[in-house]
Short mmCIF file of C-alpha atoms and ligand atoms in Angstrom, two decimals:
data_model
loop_
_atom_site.label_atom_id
_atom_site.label_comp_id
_atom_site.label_asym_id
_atom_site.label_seq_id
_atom_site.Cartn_x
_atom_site.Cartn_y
_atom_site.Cartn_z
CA UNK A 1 7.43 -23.76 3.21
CA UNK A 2 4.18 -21.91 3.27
CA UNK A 3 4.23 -17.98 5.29
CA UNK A 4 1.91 -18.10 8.21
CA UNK A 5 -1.65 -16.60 7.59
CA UNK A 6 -1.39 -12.55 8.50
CA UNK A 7 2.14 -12.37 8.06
CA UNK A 8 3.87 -10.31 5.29
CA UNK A 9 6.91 -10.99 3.04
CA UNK A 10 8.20 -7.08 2.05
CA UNK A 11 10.17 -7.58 -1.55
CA UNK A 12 12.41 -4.73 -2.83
CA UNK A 13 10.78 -3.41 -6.15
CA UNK A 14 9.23 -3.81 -8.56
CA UNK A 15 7.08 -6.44 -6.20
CA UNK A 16 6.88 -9.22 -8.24
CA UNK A 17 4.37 -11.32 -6.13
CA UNK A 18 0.57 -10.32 -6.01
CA UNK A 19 0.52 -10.60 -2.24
CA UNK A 20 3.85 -9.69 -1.78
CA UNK A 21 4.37 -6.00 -0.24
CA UNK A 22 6.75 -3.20 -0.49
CA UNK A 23 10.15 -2.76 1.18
CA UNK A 24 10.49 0.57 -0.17
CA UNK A 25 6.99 1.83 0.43
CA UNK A 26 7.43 1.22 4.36
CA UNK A 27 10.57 2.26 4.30
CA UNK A 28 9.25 5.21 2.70
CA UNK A 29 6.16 5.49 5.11
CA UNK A 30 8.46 5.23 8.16
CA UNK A 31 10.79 7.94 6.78
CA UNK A 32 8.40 10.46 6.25
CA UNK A 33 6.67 9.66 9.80
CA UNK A 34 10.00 10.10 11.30
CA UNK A 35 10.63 13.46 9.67
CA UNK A 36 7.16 14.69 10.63
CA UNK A 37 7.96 13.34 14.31
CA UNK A 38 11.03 15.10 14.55
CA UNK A 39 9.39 18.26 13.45
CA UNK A 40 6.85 18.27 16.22
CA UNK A 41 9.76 17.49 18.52
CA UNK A 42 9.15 14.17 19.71
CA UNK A 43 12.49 11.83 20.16
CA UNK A 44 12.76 7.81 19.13
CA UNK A 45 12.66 4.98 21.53
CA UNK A 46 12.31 1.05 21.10
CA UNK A 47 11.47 -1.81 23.51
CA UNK A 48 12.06 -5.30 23.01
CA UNK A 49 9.53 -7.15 20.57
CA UNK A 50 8.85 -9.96 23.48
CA UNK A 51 7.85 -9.14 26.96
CA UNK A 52 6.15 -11.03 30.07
CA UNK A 53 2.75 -11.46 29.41
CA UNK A 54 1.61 -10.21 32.82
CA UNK A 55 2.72 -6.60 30.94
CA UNK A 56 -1.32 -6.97 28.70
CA UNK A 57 -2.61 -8.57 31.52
CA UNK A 58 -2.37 -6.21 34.02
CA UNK A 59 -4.33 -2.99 32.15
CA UNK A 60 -4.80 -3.41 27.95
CA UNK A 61 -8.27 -5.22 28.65
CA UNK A 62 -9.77 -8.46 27.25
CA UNK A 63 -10.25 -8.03 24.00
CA UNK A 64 -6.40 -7.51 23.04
CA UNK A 65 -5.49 -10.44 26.34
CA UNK A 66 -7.32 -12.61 23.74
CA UNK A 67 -4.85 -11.81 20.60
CA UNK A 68 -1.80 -12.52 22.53
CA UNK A 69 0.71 -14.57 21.05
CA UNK A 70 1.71 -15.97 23.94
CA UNK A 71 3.96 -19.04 25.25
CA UNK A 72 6.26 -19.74 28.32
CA UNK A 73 9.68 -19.63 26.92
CA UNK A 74 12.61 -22.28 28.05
CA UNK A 75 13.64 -20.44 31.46
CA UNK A 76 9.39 -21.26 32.45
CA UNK A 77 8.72 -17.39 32.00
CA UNK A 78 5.07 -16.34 30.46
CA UNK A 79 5.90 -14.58 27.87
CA UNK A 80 3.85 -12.33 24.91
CA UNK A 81 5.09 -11.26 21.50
CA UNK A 82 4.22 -7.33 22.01
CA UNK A 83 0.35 -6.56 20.47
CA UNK A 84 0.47 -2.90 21.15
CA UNK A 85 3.31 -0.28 22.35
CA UNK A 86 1.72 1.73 25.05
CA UNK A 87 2.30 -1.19 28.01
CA UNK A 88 6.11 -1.17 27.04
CA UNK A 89 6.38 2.47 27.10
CA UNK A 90 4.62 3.10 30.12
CA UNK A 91 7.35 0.46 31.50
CA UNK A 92 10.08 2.65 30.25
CA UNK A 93 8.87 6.04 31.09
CA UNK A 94 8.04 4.43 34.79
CA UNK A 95 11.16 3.15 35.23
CA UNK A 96 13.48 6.56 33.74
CA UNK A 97 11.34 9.42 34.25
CA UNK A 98 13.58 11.12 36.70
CA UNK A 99 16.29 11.47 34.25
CA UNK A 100 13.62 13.62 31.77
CA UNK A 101 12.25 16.81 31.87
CA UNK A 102 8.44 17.26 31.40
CA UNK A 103 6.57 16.72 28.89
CA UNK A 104 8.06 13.87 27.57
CA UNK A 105 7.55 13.05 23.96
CA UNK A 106 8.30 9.99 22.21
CA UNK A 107 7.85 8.15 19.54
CA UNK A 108 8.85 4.28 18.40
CA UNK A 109 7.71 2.73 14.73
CA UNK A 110 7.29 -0.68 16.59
CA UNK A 111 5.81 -3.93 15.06
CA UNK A 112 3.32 -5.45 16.37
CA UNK A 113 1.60 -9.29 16.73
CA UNK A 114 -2.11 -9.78 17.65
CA UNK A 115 -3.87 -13.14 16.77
CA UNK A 116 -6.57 -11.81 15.28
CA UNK A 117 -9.42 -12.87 12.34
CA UNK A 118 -7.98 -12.26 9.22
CA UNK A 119 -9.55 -9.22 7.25
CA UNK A 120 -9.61 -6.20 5.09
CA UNK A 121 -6.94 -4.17 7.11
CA UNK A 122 -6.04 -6.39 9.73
CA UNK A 123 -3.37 -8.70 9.98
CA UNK A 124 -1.79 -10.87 12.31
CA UNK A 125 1.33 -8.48 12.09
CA UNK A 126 1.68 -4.86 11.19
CA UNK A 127 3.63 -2.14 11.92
CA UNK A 128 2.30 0.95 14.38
CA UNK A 129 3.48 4.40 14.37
CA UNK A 130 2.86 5.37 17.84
CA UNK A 131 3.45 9.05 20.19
CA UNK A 132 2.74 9.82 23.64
CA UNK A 133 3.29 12.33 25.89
CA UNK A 134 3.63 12.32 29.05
CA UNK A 135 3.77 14.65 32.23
CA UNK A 136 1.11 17.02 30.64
CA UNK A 137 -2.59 16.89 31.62
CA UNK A 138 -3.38 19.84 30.04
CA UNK A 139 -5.68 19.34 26.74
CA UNK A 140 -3.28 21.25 24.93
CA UNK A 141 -1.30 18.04 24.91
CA UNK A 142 -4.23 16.10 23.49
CA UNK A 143 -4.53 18.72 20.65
CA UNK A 144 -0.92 18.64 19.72
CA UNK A 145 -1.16 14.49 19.23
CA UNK A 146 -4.19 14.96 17.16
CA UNK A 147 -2.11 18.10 15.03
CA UNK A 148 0.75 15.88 14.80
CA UNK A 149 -1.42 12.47 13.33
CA UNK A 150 -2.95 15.64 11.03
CA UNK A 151 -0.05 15.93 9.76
CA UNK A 152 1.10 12.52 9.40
CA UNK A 153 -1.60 11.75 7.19
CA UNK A 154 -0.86 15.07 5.28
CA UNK A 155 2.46 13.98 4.69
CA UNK A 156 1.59 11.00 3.09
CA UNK A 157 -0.38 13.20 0.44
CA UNK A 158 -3.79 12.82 1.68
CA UNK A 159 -5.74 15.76 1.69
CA UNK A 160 -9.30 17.17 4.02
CA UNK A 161 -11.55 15.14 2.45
CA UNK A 162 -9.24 11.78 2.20
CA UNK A 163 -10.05 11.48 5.66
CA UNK A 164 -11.40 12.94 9.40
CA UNK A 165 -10.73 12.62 13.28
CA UNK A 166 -13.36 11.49 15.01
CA UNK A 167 -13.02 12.89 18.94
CA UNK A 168 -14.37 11.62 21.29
CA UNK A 169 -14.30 11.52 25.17
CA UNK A 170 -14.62 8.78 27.69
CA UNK A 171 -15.33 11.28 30.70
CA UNK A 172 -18.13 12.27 28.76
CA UNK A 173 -19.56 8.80 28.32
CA UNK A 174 -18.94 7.41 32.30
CA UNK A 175 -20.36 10.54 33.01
CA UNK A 176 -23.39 9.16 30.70
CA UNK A 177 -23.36 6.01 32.52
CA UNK A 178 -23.26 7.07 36.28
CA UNK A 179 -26.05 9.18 35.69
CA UNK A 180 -27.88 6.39 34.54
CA UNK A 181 -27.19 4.22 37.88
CA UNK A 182 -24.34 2.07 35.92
CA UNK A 183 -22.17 0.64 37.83
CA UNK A 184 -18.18 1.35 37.74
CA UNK A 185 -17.59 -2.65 37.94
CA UNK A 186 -19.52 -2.89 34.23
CA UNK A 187 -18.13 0.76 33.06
CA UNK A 188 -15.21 -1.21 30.74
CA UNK A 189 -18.30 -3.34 29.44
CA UNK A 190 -20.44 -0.60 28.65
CA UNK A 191 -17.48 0.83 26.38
CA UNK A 192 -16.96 -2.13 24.77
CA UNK A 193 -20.70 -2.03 23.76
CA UNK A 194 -20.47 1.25 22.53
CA UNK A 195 -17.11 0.64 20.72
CA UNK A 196 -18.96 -2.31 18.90
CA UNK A 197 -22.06 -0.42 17.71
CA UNK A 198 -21.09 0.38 14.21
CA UNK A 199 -20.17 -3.29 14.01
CA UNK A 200 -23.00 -4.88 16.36
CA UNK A 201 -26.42 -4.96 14.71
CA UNK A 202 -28.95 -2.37 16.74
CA UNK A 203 -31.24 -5.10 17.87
CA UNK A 204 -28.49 -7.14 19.52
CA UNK A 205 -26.22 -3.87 20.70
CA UNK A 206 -29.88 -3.09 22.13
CA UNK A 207 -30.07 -6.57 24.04
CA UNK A 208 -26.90 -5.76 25.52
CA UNK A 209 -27.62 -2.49 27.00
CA UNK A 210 -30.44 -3.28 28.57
CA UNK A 211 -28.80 -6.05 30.79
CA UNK A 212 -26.95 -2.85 31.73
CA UNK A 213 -30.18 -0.92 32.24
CA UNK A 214 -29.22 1.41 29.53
CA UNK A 215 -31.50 2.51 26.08
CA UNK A 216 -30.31 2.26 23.31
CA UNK A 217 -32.40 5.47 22.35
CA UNK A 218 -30.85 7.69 24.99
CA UNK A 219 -27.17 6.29 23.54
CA UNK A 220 -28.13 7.02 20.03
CA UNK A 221 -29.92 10.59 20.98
CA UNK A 222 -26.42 11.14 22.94
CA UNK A 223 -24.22 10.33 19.53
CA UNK A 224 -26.20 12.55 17.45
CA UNK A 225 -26.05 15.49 20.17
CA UNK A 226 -22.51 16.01 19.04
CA UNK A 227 -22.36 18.80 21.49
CA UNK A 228 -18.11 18.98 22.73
CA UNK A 229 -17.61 18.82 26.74
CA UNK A 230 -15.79 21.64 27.79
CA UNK A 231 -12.87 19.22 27.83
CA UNK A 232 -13.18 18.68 24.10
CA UNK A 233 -14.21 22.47 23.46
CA UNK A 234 -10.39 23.22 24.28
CA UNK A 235 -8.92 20.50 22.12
CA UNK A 236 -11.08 21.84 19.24
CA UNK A 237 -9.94 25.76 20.27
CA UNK A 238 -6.24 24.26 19.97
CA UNK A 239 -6.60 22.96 16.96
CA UNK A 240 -8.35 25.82 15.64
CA UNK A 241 -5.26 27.94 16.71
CA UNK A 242 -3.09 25.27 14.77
CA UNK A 243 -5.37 25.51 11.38
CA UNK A 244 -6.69 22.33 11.85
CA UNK A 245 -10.37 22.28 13.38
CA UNK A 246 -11.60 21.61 9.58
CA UNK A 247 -10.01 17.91 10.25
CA UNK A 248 -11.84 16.89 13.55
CA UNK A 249 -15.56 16.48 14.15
CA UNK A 250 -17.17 15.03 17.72
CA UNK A 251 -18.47 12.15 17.35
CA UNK A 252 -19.38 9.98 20.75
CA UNK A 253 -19.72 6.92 18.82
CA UNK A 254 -15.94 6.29 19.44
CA UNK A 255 -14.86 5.26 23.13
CA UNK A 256 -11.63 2.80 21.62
CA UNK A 257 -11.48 -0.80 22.97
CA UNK A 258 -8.47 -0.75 25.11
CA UNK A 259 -9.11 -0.81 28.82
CA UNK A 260 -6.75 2.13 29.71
CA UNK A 261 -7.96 5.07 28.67
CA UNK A 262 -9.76 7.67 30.72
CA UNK A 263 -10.57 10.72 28.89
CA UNK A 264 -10.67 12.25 25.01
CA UNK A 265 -10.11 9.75 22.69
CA UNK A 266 -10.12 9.69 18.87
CA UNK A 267 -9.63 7.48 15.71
CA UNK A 268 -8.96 8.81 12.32
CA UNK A 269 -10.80 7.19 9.52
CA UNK A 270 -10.95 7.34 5.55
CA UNK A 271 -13.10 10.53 4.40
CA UNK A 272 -15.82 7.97 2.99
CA UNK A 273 -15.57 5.56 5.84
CA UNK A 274 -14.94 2.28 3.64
CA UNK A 275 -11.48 1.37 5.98
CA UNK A 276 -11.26 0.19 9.69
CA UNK A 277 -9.23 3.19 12.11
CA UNK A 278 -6.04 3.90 10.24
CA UNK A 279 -5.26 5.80 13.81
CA UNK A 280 -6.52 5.73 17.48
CA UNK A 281 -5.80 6.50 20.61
CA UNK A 282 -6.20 9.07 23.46
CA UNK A 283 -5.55 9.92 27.27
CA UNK A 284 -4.48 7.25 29.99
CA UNK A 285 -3.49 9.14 32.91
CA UNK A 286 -4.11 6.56 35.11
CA UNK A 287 -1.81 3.89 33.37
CA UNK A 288 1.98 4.91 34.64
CA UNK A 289 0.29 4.96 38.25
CA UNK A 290 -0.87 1.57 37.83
CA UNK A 291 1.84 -0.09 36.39
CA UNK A 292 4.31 1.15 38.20
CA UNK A 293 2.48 0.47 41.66
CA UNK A 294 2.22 3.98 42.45
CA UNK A 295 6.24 5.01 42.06
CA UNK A 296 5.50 7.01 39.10
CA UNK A 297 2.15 8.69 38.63
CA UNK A 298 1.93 10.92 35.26
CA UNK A 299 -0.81 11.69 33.58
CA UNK A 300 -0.15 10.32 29.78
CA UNK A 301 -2.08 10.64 26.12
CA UNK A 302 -0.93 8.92 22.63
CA UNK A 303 -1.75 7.33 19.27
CA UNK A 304 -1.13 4.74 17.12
CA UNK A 305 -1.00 4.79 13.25
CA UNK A 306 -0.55 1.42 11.60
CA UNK A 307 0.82 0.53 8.24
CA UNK A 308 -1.95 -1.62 6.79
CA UNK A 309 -5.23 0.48 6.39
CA UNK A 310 -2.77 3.82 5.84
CA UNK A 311 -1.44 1.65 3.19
CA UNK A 312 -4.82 0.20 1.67
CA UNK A 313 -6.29 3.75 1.52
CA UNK A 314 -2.80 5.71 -0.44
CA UNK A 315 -3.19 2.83 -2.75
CA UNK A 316 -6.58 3.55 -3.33
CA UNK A 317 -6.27 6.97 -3.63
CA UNK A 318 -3.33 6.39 -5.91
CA UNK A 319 -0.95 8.34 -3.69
CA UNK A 320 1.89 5.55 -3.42
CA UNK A 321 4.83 7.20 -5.03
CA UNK A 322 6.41 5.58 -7.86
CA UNK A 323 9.42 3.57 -5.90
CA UNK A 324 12.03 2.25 -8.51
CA UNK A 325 15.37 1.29 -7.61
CA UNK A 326 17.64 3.54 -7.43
CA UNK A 327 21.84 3.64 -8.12
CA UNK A 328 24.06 6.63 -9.19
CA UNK A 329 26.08 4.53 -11.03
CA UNK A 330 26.97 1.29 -12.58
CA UNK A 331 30.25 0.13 -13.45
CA UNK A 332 30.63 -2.04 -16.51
CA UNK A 333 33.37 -4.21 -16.46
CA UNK A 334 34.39 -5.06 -20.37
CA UNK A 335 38.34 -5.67 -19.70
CA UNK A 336 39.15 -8.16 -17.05
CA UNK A 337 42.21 -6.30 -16.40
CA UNK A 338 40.63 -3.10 -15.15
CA UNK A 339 38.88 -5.08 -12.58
CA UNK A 340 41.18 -4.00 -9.97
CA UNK A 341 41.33 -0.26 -11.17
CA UNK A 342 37.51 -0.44 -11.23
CA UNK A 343 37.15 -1.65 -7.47
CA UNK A 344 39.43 1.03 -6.23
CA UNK A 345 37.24 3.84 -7.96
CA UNK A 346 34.12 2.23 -7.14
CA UNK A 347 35.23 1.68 -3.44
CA UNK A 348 36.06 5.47 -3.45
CA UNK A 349 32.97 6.55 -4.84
CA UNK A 350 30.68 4.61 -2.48
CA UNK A 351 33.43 6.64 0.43
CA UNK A 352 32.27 9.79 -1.05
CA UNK A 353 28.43 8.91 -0.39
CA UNK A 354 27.39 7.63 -4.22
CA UNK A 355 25.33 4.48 -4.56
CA UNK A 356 27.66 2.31 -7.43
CA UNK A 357 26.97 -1.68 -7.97
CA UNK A 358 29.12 -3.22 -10.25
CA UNK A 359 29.53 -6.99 -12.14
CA UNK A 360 30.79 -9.14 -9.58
CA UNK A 361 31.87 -11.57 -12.15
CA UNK A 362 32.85 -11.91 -15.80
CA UNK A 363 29.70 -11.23 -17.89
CA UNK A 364 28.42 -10.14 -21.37
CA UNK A 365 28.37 -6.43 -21.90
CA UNK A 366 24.49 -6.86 -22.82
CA UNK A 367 24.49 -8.43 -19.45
CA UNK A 368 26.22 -6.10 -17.81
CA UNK A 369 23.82 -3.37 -18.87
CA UNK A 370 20.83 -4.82 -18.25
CA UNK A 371 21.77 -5.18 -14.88
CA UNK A 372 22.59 -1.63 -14.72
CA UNK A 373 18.86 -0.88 -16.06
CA UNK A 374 17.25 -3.28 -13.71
CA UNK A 375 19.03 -1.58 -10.60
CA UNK A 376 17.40 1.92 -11.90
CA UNK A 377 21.30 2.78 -12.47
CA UNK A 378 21.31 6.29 -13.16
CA UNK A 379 24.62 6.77 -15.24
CA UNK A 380 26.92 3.87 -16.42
CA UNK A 381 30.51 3.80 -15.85
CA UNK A 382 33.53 2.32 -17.76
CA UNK A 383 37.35 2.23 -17.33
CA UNK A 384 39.52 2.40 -20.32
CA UNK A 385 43.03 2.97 -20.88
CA UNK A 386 44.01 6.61 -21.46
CA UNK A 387 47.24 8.46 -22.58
CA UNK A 388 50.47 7.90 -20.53
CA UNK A 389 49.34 4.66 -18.68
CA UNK A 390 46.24 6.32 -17.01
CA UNK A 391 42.90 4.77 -16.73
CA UNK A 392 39.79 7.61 -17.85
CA UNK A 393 36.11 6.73 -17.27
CA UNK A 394 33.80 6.75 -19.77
CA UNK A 395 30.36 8.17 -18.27
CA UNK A 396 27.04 7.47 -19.51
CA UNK A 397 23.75 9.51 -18.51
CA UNK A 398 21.39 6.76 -19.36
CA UNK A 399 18.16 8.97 -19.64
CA UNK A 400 19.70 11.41 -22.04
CA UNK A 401 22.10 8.99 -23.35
CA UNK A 402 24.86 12.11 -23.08
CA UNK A 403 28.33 10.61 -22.78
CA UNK A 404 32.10 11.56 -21.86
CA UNK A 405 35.48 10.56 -21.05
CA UNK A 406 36.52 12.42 -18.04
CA UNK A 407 39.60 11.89 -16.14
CA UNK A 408 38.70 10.02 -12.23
CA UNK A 409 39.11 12.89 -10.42
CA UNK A 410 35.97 14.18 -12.18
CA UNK A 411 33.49 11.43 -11.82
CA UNK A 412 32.23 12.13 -8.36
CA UNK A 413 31.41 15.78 -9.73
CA UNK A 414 29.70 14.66 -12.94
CA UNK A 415 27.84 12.15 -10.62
CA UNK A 416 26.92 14.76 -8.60
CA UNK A 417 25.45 16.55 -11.81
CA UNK A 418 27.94 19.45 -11.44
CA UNK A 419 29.78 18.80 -14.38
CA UNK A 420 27.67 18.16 -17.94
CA UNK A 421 27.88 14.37 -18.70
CA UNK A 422 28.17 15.33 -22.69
CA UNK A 423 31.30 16.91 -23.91
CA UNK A 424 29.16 17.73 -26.78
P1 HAM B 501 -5.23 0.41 18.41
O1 HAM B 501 -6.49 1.16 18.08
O2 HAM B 501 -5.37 -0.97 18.91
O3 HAM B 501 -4.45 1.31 19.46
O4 HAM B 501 -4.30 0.40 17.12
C1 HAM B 501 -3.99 1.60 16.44
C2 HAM B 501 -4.04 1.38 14.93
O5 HAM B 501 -3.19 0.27 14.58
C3 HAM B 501 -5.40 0.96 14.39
O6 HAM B 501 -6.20 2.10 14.14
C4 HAM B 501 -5.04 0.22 13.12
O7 HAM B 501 -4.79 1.11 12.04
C5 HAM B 501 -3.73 -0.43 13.48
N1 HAM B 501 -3.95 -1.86 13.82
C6 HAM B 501 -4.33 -2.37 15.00
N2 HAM B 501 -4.45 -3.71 14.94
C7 HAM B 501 -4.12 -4.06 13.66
C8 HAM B 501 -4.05 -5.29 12.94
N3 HAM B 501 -4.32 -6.45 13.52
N4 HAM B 501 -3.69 -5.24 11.64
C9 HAM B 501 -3.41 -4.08 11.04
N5 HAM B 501 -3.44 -2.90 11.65
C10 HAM B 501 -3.81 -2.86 12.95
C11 HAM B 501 -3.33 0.92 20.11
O8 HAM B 501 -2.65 -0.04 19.81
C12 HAM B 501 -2.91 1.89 21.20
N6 HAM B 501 -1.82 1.25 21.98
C13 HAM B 501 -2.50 3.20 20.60
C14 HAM B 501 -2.05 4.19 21.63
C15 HAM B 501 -0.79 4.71 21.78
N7 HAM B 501 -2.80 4.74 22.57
C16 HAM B 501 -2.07 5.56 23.31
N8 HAM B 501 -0.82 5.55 22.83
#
């Protein structure tokens, strides 16, 4: 049975399949988001993974409409796996806003399904760190998204010149546009042109403007101006005030492909610009409004990080942290009749918060240990008889091969490392 294309199996390591991927290395990616969340004081939420399809429909725009794995499910409903978070959380904050205070900030480490091409960084699944907040249309809001996906990508051990935020601002560009006689019917297709132009060769991104009545010229001359809106100029003073302007540079050629969004927006990209966005996103205050048919109408700005091109680039950059297995203990099980003895200790070891595996049947002792290796076992454990009827432990600190009997009362202490494991 084959895995469908763009899907990922995630093997505990080492990952013994070339296009296998890491258990631990998301598990440690979504730890260390979640810490770095917490510290910026946004709080966890979750949606379900399947919702009606009229949810992209409505507001995401065609381009994602067109990923949708969608199907009508056995009750006749239309249904959609989800391809982004920002619908399902503008369904949640609509329909419990009155219960929170303002600004609400959230975050949810959702994954995600678009039916996309198949290519360097993109998959057919992946998983998206995403915040929002909402209730604040003050730019400050904007800058503390952009300090917090800073920081995210700090966290992971990437440094100024691993990567950069590109800002960017939609007002600026359908202010572009008007001025230029577009009209507001073709504004979404206008973005998409511009979204495209790094990917679009200039002759036919060219064609397409000019069924718009646009230049090309005057969008390029526009790009290279660089010069922040006022709007921007305040996102940039935030950061500054945070320590982070170094990060962020304006650059207009970003306007994002969703539909929804209606003022600054940013990506953040590799420092040498090999990837695709590891990040994006940016201000929608017009979504809630929308999707809620007017009941709850909050201004609303977020991001999304995903797992795949974060995870490309630390490899690249060699900042994946060596992920072995690890176990405090192992217990080796020479003398069938200190099984029982040796489940009771290892039961009350695993109560006290230690990590222990054990043989779950009869096996060589050379067995037995290399078990205890392979698990990244950190000290090895053995019952044998003492004085008087009582069962000691023999404790092994496998790196420094220091060894002692102690009596069980001891072992969660020398575990612990408060105790020397050598008597000598
Ligand atoms: P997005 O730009 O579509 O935004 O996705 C955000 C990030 O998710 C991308 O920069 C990319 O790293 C990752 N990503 C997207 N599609 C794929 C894929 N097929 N395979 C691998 N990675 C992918 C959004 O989804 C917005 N809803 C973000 C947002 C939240 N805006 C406001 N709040």
């Amino acid at each position: 049975m084959e895995r469908l294309p763009g899907f990922r199996d995630f093997y505990p390591e080492p990952v013994p399949l070339s296009d296998g991927w890491s258990m631990e290395l998301r598990q440690h990616l979504f730890d260390g988001w979640r810490a770095v969340a917490r510290r910026y004081g946004f709080r966890e939420y979750d949606g379900p993974p399947l919702e009606t399809l009229e949810l992209y429909t409505a507001k995401s725009g065609d381009e994602i409409v067109h990923q949708l794995y969608h199907f009508d499910d056995k009750g006749g409903r239309a249904v959609s796996l989800r391809p982004e978070m920002t619908p399902t959380l503008a369904r949640l904050v609509a329909a419990s806003e009155r219960h929170y205070k303002k600004p609400i900030k959230w975050y949810a480490i959702p994954q995600l399904f678009r039916y996309e091409r198949q290519q360097k960084g993109r998959l057919r699944e992946h998983f998206q760190f995403n915040a929002d907040i909402v209730g604040e249309p003050d730019p400050a809001a904007d800058a503390e998204l952009i300090a917090l996906l800073i920081d995210l990508l700090r966290g992971c051990g990437l440094a100024a010149d691993d990567f950069r935020v590109r800002l960017s601002s939609r007002n600026a560009w359908r202010d572009f546009f008007r001025q230029r006689g577009g009209q507001p019917e073709r504004e979404y297709d206008f973005y998409q042109i511009v979204d495209k132009l790094e990917r679009t060769s200039p002759e036919e991104s060219a064609r397409q403007l000019d069924s718009l009545g646009i230049s090309f010229g005057e969008i390029q001359d526009f790009i290279r101006s660089a010069q922040p809106t006022d709007e921007l100029s305040r996102i940039l003073d935030g950061l500054e005030a945070h320590g982070l302007r170094g990060f962020v540079q304006i650059d207009y050629a970003i306007v994002r492909g969703l539909a929804y969004y209606t003022g600054p927006v940013f990506e953040a990209f590799d420092g040498k610009g090999r990837f695709r966005a590891i990040a994006g996103g940016g201000r929608y205050d017009h979504l809630l409004r929308l999707m809620s048919g007017g009941r709850a109408d909050l201004p609303a700005a977020g991001f999304g990080l995903g797992d795949v091109v974060l995870t490309e680039l630390l490899r690249e950059r060699q900042l994946v942290p060596p992920l072995r297995p690890a176990l405090d203990a192992f217990f080796l099980i020479e003398d069938q009749a200190l099984r029982p003895a040796t489940l009771r200790m290892v039961h009350d070891l695993r109560a006290a918060g230690f990590s222990v595996d054990y043989p779950l049947s009869q096996a060589k002792s050379d067995k037995q240990f290399k078990r205890a290796l392979e698990l990244g076992a950190i000290h090895t454990l053995r019952l044998e008889p003492g004085s008087a009827g009582a069962v000691v432990a023999r404790v092994k600190h496998l790196a420094s091969r220091a060894e002692r009997i102690a009596p069980a009362a001891e072992i969660a202490a020398i575990l612990r490392g408060a105790l020397p494991s050598s008597t000598g």
